[in-house]
XYZ file of C-alpha atoms in Angstrom:
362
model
C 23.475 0.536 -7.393
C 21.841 -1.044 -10.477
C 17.896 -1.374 -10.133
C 15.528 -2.804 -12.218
C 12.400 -1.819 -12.302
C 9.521 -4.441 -13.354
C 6.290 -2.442 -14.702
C 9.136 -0.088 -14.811
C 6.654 2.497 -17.028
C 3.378 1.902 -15.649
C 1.415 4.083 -13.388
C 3.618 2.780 -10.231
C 6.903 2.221 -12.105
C 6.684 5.615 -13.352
C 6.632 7.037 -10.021
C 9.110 4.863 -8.855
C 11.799 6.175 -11.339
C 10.612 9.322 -11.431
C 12.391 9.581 -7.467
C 14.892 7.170 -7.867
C 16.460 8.562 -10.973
C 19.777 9.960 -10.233
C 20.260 8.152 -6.993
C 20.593 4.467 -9.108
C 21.624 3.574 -12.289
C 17.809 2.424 -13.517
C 16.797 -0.443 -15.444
C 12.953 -0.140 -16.692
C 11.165 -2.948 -18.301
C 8.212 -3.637 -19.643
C 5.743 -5.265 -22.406
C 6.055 -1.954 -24.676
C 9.675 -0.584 -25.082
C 8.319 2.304 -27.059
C 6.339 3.462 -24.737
C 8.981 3.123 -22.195
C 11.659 5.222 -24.311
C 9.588 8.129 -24.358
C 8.720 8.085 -21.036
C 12.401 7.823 -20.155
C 13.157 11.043 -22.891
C 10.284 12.936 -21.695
C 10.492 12.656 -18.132
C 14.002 10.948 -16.900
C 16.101 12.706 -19.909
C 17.015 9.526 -21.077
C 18.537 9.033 -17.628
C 17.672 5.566 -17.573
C 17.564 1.866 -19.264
C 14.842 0.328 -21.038
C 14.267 -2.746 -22.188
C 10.998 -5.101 -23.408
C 10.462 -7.615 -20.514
C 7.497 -10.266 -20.344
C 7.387 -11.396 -16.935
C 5.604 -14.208 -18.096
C 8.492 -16.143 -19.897
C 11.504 -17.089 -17.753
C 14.112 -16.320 -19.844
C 13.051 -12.860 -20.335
C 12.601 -12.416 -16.450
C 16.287 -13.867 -15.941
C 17.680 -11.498 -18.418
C 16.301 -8.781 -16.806
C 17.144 -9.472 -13.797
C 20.681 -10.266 -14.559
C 23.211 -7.373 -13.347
C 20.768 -5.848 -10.740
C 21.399 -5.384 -7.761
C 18.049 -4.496 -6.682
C 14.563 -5.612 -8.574
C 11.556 -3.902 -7.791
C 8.440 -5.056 -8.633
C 5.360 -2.720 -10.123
C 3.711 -5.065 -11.983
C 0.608 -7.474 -11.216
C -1.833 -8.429 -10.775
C 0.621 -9.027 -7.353
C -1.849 -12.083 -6.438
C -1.272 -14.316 -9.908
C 2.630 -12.578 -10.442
C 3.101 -13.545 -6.804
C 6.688 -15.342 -6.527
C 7.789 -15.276 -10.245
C 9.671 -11.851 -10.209
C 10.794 -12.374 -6.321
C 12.816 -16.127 -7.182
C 13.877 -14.668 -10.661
C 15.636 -11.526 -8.872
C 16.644 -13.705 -6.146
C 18.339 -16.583 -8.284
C 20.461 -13.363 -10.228
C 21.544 -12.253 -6.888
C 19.703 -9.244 -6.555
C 17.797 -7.740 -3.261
C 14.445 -8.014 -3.981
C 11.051 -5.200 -3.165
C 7.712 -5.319 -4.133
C 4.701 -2.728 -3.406
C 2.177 -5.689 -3.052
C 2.905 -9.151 -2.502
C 1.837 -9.357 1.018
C 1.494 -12.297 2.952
C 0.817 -15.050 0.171
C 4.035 -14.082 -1.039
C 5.597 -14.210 2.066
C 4.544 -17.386 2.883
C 6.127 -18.900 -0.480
C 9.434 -17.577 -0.447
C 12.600 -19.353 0.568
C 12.360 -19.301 4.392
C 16.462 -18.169 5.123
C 18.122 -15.374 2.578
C 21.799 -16.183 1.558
C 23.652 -13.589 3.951
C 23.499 -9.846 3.330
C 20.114 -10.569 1.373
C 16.936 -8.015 1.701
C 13.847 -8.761 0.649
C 10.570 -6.326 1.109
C 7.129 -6.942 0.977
C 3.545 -4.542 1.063
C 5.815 -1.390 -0.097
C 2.843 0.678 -1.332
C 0.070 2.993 -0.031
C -2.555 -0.179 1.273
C -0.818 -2.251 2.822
C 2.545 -0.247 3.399
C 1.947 3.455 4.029
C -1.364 2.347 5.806
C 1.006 0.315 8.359
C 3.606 3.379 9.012
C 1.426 6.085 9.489
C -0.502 4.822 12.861
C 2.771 4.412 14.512
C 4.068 7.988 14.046
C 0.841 9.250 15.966
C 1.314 6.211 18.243
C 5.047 7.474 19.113
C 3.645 10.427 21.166
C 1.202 8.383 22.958
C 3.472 6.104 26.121
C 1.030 3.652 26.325
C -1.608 2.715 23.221
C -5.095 1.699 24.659
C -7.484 1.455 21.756
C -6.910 2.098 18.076
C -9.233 2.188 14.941
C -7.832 2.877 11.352
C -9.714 3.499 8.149
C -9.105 3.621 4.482
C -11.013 5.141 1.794
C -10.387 5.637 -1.896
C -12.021 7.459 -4.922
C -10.763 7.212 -8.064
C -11.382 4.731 -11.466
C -9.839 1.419 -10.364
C -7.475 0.284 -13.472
C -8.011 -3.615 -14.561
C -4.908 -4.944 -12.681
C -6.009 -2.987 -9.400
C -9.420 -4.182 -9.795
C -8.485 -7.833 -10.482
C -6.183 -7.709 -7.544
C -9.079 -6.250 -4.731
C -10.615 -9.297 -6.271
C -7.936 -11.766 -5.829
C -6.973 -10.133 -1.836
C -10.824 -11.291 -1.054
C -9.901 -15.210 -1.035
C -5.785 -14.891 -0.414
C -5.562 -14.132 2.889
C -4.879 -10.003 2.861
C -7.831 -9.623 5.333
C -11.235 -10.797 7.093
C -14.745 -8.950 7.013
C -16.341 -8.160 10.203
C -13.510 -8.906 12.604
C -11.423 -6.725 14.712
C -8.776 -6.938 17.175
C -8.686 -7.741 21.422
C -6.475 -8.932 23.694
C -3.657 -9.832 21.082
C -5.825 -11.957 18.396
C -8.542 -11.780 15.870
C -12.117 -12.069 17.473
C -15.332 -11.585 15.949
C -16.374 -7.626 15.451
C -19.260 -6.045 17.787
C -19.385 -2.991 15.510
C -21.980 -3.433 12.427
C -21.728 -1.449 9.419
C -22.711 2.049 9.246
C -24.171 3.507 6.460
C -23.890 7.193 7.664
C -20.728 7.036 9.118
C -19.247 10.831 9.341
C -15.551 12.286 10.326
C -14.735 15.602 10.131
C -11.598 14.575 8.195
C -13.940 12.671 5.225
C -13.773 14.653 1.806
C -17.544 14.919 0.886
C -19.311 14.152 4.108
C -21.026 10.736 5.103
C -19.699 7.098 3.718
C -20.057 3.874 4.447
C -17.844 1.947 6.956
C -17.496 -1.761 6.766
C -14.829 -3.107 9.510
C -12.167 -5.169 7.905
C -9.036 -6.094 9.666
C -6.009 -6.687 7.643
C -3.177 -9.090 8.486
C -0.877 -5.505 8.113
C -3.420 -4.560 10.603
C -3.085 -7.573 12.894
C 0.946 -6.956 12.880
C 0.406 -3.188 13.551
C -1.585 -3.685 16.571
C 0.614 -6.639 18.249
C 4.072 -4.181 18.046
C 1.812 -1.538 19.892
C 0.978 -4.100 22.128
C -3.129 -2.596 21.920
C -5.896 -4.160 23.671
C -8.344 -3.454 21.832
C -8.476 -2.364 18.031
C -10.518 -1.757 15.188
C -10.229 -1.589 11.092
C -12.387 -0.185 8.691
C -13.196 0.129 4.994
C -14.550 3.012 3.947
C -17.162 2.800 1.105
C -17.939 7.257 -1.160
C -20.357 6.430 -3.215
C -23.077 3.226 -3.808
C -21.889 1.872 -7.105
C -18.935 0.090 -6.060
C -19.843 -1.033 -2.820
C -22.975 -2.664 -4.813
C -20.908 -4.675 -7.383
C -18.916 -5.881 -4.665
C -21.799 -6.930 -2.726
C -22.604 -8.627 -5.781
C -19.293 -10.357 -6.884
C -18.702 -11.506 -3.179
C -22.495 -13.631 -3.943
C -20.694 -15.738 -6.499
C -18.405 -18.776 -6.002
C -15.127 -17.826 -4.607
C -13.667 -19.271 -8.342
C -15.261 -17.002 -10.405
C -15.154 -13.817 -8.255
C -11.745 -12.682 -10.282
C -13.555 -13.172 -13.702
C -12.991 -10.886 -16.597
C -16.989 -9.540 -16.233
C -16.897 -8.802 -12.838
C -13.311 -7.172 -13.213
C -15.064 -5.058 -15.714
C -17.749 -4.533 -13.546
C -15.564 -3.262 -10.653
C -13.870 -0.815 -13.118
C -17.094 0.887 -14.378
C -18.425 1.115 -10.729
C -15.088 2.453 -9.843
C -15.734 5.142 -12.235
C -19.342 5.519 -11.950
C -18.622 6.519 -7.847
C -15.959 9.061 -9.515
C -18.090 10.878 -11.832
C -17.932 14.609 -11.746
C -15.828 14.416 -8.668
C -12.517 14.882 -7.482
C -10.145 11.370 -7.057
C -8.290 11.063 -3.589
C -6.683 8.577 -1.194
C -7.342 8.787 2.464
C -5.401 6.673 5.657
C -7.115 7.691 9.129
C -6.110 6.815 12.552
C -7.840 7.760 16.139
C -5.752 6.596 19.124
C -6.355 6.384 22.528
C -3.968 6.317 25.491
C -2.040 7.823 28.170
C 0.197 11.317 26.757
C 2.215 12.860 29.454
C 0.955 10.647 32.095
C -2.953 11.985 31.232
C -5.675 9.651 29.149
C -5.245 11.755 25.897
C -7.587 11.282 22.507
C -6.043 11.647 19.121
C -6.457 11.222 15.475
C -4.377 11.774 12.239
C -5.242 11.787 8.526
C -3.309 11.772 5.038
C -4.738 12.366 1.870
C -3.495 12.263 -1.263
C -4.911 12.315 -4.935
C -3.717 9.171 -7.152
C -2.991 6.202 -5.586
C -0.709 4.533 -8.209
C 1.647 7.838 -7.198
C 1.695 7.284 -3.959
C 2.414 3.696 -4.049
C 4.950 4.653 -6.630
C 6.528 6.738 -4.250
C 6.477 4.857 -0.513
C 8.328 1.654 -2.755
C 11.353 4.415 -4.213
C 11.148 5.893 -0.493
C 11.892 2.214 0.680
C 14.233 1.576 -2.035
C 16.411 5.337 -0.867
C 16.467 3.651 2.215
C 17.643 0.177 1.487
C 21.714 0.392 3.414
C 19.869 0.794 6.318
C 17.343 -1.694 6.019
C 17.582 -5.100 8.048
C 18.784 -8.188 6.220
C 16.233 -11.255 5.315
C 12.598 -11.255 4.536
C 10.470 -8.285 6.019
C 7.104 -6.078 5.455
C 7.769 -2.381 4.430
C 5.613 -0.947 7.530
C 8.344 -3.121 10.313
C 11.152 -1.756 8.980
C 11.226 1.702 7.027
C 11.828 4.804 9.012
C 8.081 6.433 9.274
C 9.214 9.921 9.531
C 11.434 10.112 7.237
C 8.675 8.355 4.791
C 6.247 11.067 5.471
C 8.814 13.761 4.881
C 9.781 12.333 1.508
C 5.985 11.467 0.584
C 5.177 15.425 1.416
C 8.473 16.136 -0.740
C 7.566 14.340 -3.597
C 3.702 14.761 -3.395
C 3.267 18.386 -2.652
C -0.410 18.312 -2.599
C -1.038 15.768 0.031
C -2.160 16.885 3.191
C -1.158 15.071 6.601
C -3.165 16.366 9.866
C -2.849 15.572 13.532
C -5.683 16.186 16.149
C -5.162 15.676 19.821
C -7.543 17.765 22.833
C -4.855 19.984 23.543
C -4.289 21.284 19.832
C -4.071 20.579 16.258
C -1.111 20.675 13.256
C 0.775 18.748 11.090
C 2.632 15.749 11.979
């Protein structure tokens, strides 16, 4: 199968090839071919194609896309790229995968697929991985009573990432200070916590914001939950200030080159002298084996932009089996085998699993 690969050598992309190549015949493009070709000498052994690609101008796009069979896209910021690459791939005939996109996206694309058509949306870490990994604890549980997940992150946001946790604030990704009961979105009764502690965080106490995602809202309807809960997870003041800032100014100019900056350096100022890493937590409980049973699971990884990388090339391995038409990573990929892969391909990332009766690895 021919697959391009859009952003096909940046900190994503990269991953992306780096487990696809030798499975696809790969197709990388981007705004610096140079830097692609040695990239694809270094680390694919010239394995792969690459050619200059501006995603901005049509004809370029359509080139690209021309002769794929399969176009993923890595580059962004997802919330201002948001249909251009998915319509270009489309119109060419290709199948079509993003790792962000999410539900504006979804809401502009055609609303039937020609037949035998896949298209796949939120194929990264948050949302995508975030959405798998509660329902492989859920699976050992026969009935789901309450569940709470939580996401935390510390590492130097790039400018794209940081313009695009701008962007998701006004686009419809999620809602502060909600949660989840009775199968809809009601106000939260939990407040923020400012010394909230798990044994599973990385350097003790953060702070925990709840924030329910529309990944979120889909997760807890197919468990069929009564009650539920999301989080955000805040190590370290800086950046949790400048968003507390930014989110004080008019919705237009939240996304503004200075307070993109600004994100960035608080980013990094929350980093300094410490370790990066990605964390996805779930506690769940239910009824196991007949008996109310308590459990939790966490994953954490160190860069983000790999694991993202990886969960879209673990969706893309999968692709024959996928479902045709228009669908969110975290419905349709196989969980298990996702976590298998992302252990394969990420060797340092660490998955746990805590019930009352014992503790291992998923």
């Amino acid at each position: 199968m021919n697959v391009g690969i859009v952003g096909g050598y940046g900190h994503v992309g990269r991953q992306v090839a780096r487990v696809l190549v030798g499975h696809y015949r790969l197709l990388l493009g981007g705004r610096d071919p140079g830097q692609g070709q040695r990239f694809n000498h270094r680390e694919l052994n010239g394995r792969a194609e690459v050619r200059e690609l501006d995603l901005w101008d049509a004809r370029s796009l359509a080139a690209f896309c021309s002769g794929c069979e399969l176009v993923i896209n890595c580059a962004g910021p997802s919330y201002k790229v948001l249909d251009r690459v998915a319509l270009a791939a489309l119109a060419s005939g290709a199948d079509y995968l993003d790792v962000g996109g999410d539900d504006p996206l979804h809401h502009v694309l055609p609303a039937q697929l020609p037949p035998g058509r896949r298209v796949v949306l939120s194929a990264g870490m948050l949302p995508g991985l975030s959405g798998l990994f509660p329902k492989v604890l859920a699976a050992s549980f026969e009935r789901v009573d309450t569940v709470r997940c939580y996401s935390v992150g510390l590492g130097r946001l790039s400018t794209t990432a940081a313009e695009d946790f701008l962007l998701s604030l006004g686009n419809g990704y999620g809602q502060a200070s909600m949660g989840w009961a009775e199968g809809r979105a009601v106000k939260s009764a939990v407040p923020a916590d400012e010394h909230f502690e798990r044994p599973w965080l990385v350097g003790g106490a953060v702070t925990a914001y709840p924030y329910l995602t529309t990944e979120q809202q889909r997760l807890f309807t197919a468990l069929r939950v009564p009650q539920a809960e999301g989080y955000n997870l805040f190590d370290g003041g800086h950046l949790r200030a400048a968003l507390g800032r930014i989110q004080g100014s008019p919705p237009a100019l939240r996304h503004s080159a200075e307070n993109v900056a600004s994100l960035v350096q608080a980013s990094a100022l929350d980093l300094a002298g410490r370790t990066p890493y990605q964390l996805l937590a779930v506690e769940m409980e239910g009824l196991q084996h007949g008996e109310p049973q308590q459990a939790s699971a966490w994953l954490r990884a160190g860069d983000g932009s790999a694991l993202t990388g990886t969960v879209a090339a673990i969706c893309a391995l999968q692709w024959a089996r996928l479902p045709e038409g228009t669908h969110y990573a975290a419905q349709v990929m196989d969980a298990d085998d996702c976590l298998r892969q992302v252990l394969r391909w990420l060797p340092h990332t660490r998955i746990h699993v805590t019930t009352e009766l014992e503790e291992g690895v998923l």
